[in-house]
Amino acid sequence: MTASRIALDKSRTLKIFQGDTYFIVDYQNAELKRCYKADGKMGVENIPVARHEPLKEELMDFIDCIEKKRRPLITASDGRNALKIAIEISRRIKR
Protein backbone atom coordinates (compact mmCIF):
# COMPACT_ATOMS: atom_id res chain seq x y z
CA MET A 1 0.00 0.00 0.00
CA THR A 2 1.41 3.39 -0.91
CA ALA A 3 0.37 6.88 0.10
CA SER A 4 2.42 10.03 0.21
CA ARG A 5 1.81 13.64 1.12
CA ILE A 6 5.22 14.81 -0.07
CA ALA A 7 5.61 13.01 -3.41
CA LEU A 8 5.38 15.02 -6.61
CA ASP A 9 2.53 12.83 -7.85
CA LYS A 10 -0.55 12.13 -5.79
CA SER A 11 -0.86 8.39 -5.28
CA ARG A 12 -3.14 6.33 -3.08
CA THR A 13 -2.93 2.75 -4.23
CA LEU A 14 -3.20 -0.73 -2.82
CA LYS A 15 -1.88 -3.81 -4.63
CA ILE A 16 -3.13 -7.24 -3.67
CA PHE A 17 -1.20 -10.24 -4.97
CA GLN A 18 -2.47 -13.81 -5.22
CA GLY A 19 -1.36 -16.67 -7.44
CA ASP A 20 -1.41 -15.57 -11.07
CA THR A 21 -3.51 -12.47 -10.38
CA TYR A 22 -3.10 -9.15 -8.67
CA PHE A 23 -5.41 -6.23 -8.12
CA ILE A 24 -4.55 -2.55 -8.18
CA VAL A 25 -6.91 -0.38 -6.15
CA ASP A 26 -6.45 3.30 -6.99
CA TYR A 27 -8.24 5.30 -4.30
CA GLN A 28 -7.14 8.62 -5.81
CA ASN A 29 -8.93 7.99 -9.12
CA ALA A 30 -11.54 5.47 -7.91
CA GLU A 31 -10.26 2.73 -10.24
CA LEU A 32 -9.83 -1.01 -9.84
CA LYS A 33 -7.76 -3.19 -12.20
CA ARG A 34 -7.23 -6.91 -12.23
CA CYS A 35 -3.97 -8.04 -13.80
CA TYR A 36 -3.73 -11.74 -14.52
CA LYS A 37 -1.84 -14.42 -16.37
CA ALA A 38 -3.84 -16.93 -18.40
CA ASP A 39 -2.55 -19.36 -21.04
CA GLY A 40 0.92 -17.83 -20.78
CA LYS A 41 -0.34 -14.33 -21.59
CA MET A 42 -0.86 -11.29 -19.42
CA GLY A 43 -4.25 -9.61 -19.30
CA VAL A 44 -5.71 -6.54 -17.66
CA GLU A 45 -9.35 -6.11 -16.72
CA ASN A 46 -10.78 -2.78 -15.63
CA ILE A 47 -13.45 -3.35 -13.01
CA PRO A 48 -16.14 -0.66 -12.74
CA VAL A 49 -16.23 1.18 -9.43
CA ALA A 50 -19.12 3.32 -8.25
CA ARG A 51 -17.90 6.79 -7.30
CA HIS A 52 -19.03 8.09 -3.93
CA GLU A 53 -18.29 11.07 -1.74
CA PRO A 54 -17.72 9.45 1.67
CA LEU A 55 -18.21 12.61 3.75
CA LYS A 56 -21.43 13.49 1.93
CA GLU A 57 -22.74 9.93 2.39
CA GLU A 58 -21.85 10.00 6.08
CA LEU A 59 -23.72 13.27 6.57
CA MET A 60 -26.74 12.04 4.56
CA ASP A 61 -26.86 8.89 6.71
CA PHE A 62 -26.63 11.04 9.86
CA ILE A 63 -29.61 13.14 8.73
CA ASP A 64 -31.54 10.00 7.78
CA CYS A 65 -30.87 8.51 11.23
CA ILE A 66 -32.31 11.60 12.90
CA GLU A 67 -35.36 11.74 10.63
CA LYS A 68 -36.16 8.00 10.88
CA LYS A 69 -34.90 7.50 14.43
CA ARG A 70 -32.67 4.60 13.41
CA ARG A 71 -29.14 3.50 14.18
CA PRO A 72 -26.37 4.64 11.82
CA LEU A 73 -24.93 2.26 9.24
CA ILE A 74 -21.58 2.50 11.01
CA THR A 75 -21.95 2.67 14.78
CA ALA A 76 -19.61 4.25 17.30
CA SER A 77 -18.59 0.72 18.31
CA ASP A 78 -17.66 -0.04 14.70
CA GLY A 79 -15.52 3.09 14.63
CA ARG A 80 -13.86 2.24 17.94
CA ASN A 81 -13.07 -1.29 16.71
CA ALA A 82 -11.61 0.04 13.45
CA LEU A 83 -9.44 2.47 15.44
CA LYS A 84 -8.20 -0.36 17.68
CA ILE A 85 -7.16 -2.33 14.60
CA ALA A 86 -5.41 0.69 13.05
CA ILE A 87 -3.52 1.36 16.30
CA GLU A 88 -2.47 -2.29 16.53
CA ILE A 89 -1.24 -2.24 12.91
CA SER A 90 0.78 0.91 13.62
CA ARG A 91 2.21 -0.64 16.77
CA ARG A 92 3.32 -3.76 14.89
CA ILE A 93 4.84 -1.74 12.05
CA LYS A 94 6.92 0.23 14.57
CA ARG A 95 8.23 -3.03 16.05
CSV table of C-alpha atoms in Angstrom, one decimal:
chain,number,residue,atom,x,y,z
A,1,MET,CA,0.0,0.0,0.0
A,2,THR,CA,1.4,3.4,-0.9
A,3,ALA,CA,0.4,6.9,0.1
A,4,SER,CA,2.4,10.0,0.2
A,5,ARG,CA,1.8,13.6,1.1
A,6,ILE,CA,5.2,14.8,-0.1
A,7,ALA,CA,5.6,13.0,-3.4
A,8,LEU,CA,5.4,15.0,-6.6
A,9,ASP,CA,2.5,12.8,-7.9
A,10,LYS,CA,-0.6,12.1,-5.8
A,11,SER,CA,-0.9,8.4,-5.3
A,12,ARG,CA,-3.1,6.3,-3.1
A,13,THR,CA,-2.9,2.7,-4.2
A,14,LEU,CA,-3.2,-0.7,-2.8
A,15,LYS,CA,-1.9,-3.8,-4.6
A,16,ILE,CA,-3.1,-7.2,-3.7
A,17,PHE,CA,-1.2,-10.2,-5.0
A,18,GLN,CA,-2.5,-13.8,-5.2
A,19,GLY,CA,-1.4,-16.7,-7.4
A,20,ASP,CA,-1.4,-15.6,-11.1
A,21,THR,CA,-3.5,-12.5,-10.4
A,22,TYR,CA,-3.1,-9.1,-8.7
A,23,PHE,CA,-5.4,-6.2,-8.1
A,24,ILE,CA,-4.5,-2.5,-8.2
A,25,VAL,CA,-6.9,-0.4,-6.2
A,26,ASP,CA,-6.4,3.3,-7.0
A,27,TYR,CA,-8.2,5.3,-4.3
A,28,GLN,CA,-7.1,8.6,-5.8
A,29,ASN,CA,-8.9,8.0,-9.1
A,30,ALA,CA,-11.5,5.5,-7.9
A,31,GLU,CA,-10.3,2.7,-10.2
A,32,LEU,CA,-9.8,-1.0,-9.8
A,33,LYS,CA,-7.8,-3.2,-12.2
A,34,ARG,CA,-7.2,-6.9,-12.2
A,35,CYS,CA,-4.0,-8.0,-13.8
A,36,TYR,CA,-3.7,-11.7,-14.5
A,37,LYS,CA,-1.8,-14.4,-16.4
A,38,ALA,CA,-3.8,-16.9,-18.4
A,39,ASP,CA,-2.6,-19.4,-21.0
A,40,GLY,CA,0.9,-17.8,-20.8
A,41,LYS,CA,-0.3,-14.3,-21.6
A,42,MET,CA,-0.9,-11.3,-19.4
A,43,GLY,CA,-4.3,-9.6,-19.3
A,44,VAL,CA,-5.7,-6.5,-17.7
A,45,GLU,CA,-9.3,-6.1,-16.7
A,46,ASN,CA,-10.8,-2.8,-15.6
A,47,ILE,CA,-13.5,-3.4,-13.0
A,48,PRO,CA,-16.1,-0.7,-12.7
A,49,VAL,CA,-16.2,1.2,-9.4
A,50,ALA,CA,-19.1,3.3,-8.2
A,51,ARG,CA,-17.9,6.8,-7.3
A,52,HIS,CA,-19.0,8.1,-3.9
A,53,GLU,CA,-18.3,11.1,-1.7
A,54,PRO,CA,-17.7,9.5,1.7
A,55,LEU,CA,-18.2,12.6,3.7
A,56,LYS,CA,-21.4,13.5,1.9
A,57,GLU,CA,-22.7,9.9,2.4
A,58,GLU,CA,-21.8,10.0,6.1
A,59,LEU,CA,-23.7,13.3,6.6
A,60,MET,CA,-26.7,12.0,4.6
A,61,ASP,CA,-26.9,8.9,6.7
A,62,PHE,CA,-26.6,11.0,9.9
A,63,ILE,CA,-29.6,13.1,8.7
A,64,ASP,CA,-31.5,10.0,7.8
A,65,CYS,CA,-30.9,8.5,11.2
A,66,ILE,CA,-32.3,11.6,12.9
A,67,GLU,CA,-35.4,11.7,10.6
A,68,LYS,CA,-36.2,8.0,10.9
A,69,LYS,CA,-34.9,7.5,14.4
A,70,ARG,CA,-32.7,4.6,13.4
A,71,ARG,CA,-29.1,3.5,14.2
A,72,PRO,CA,-26.4,4.6,11.8
A,73,LEU,CA,-24.9,2.3,9.2
A,74,ILE,CA,-21.6,2.5,11.0
A,75,THR,CA,-21.9,2.7,14.8
A,76,ALA,CA,-19.6,4.3,17.3
A,77,SER,CA,-18.6,0.7,18.3
A,78,ASP,CA,-17.7,0.0,14.7
A,79,GLY,CA,-15.5,3.1,14.6
A,80,ARG,CA,-13.9,2.2,17.9
A,81,ASN,CA,-13.1,-1.3,16.7
A,82,ALA,CA,-11.6,0.0,13.4
A,83,LEU,CA,-9.4,2.5,15.4
A,84,LYS,CA,-8.2,-0.4,17.7
A,85,ILE,CA,-7.2,-2.3,14.6
A,86,ALA,CA,-5.4,0.7,13.1
A,87,ILE,CA,-3.5,1.4,16.3
A,88,GLU,CA,-2.5,-2.3,16.5
A,89,ILE,CA,-1.2,-2.2,12.9
A,90,SER,CA,0.8,0.9,13.6
A,91,ARG,CA,2.2,-0.6,16.8
A,92,ARG,CA,3.3,-3.8,14.9
A,93,ILE,CA,4.8,-1.7,12.0
A,94,LYS,CA,6.9,0.2,14.6
A,95,ARG,CA,8.2,-3.0,16.0
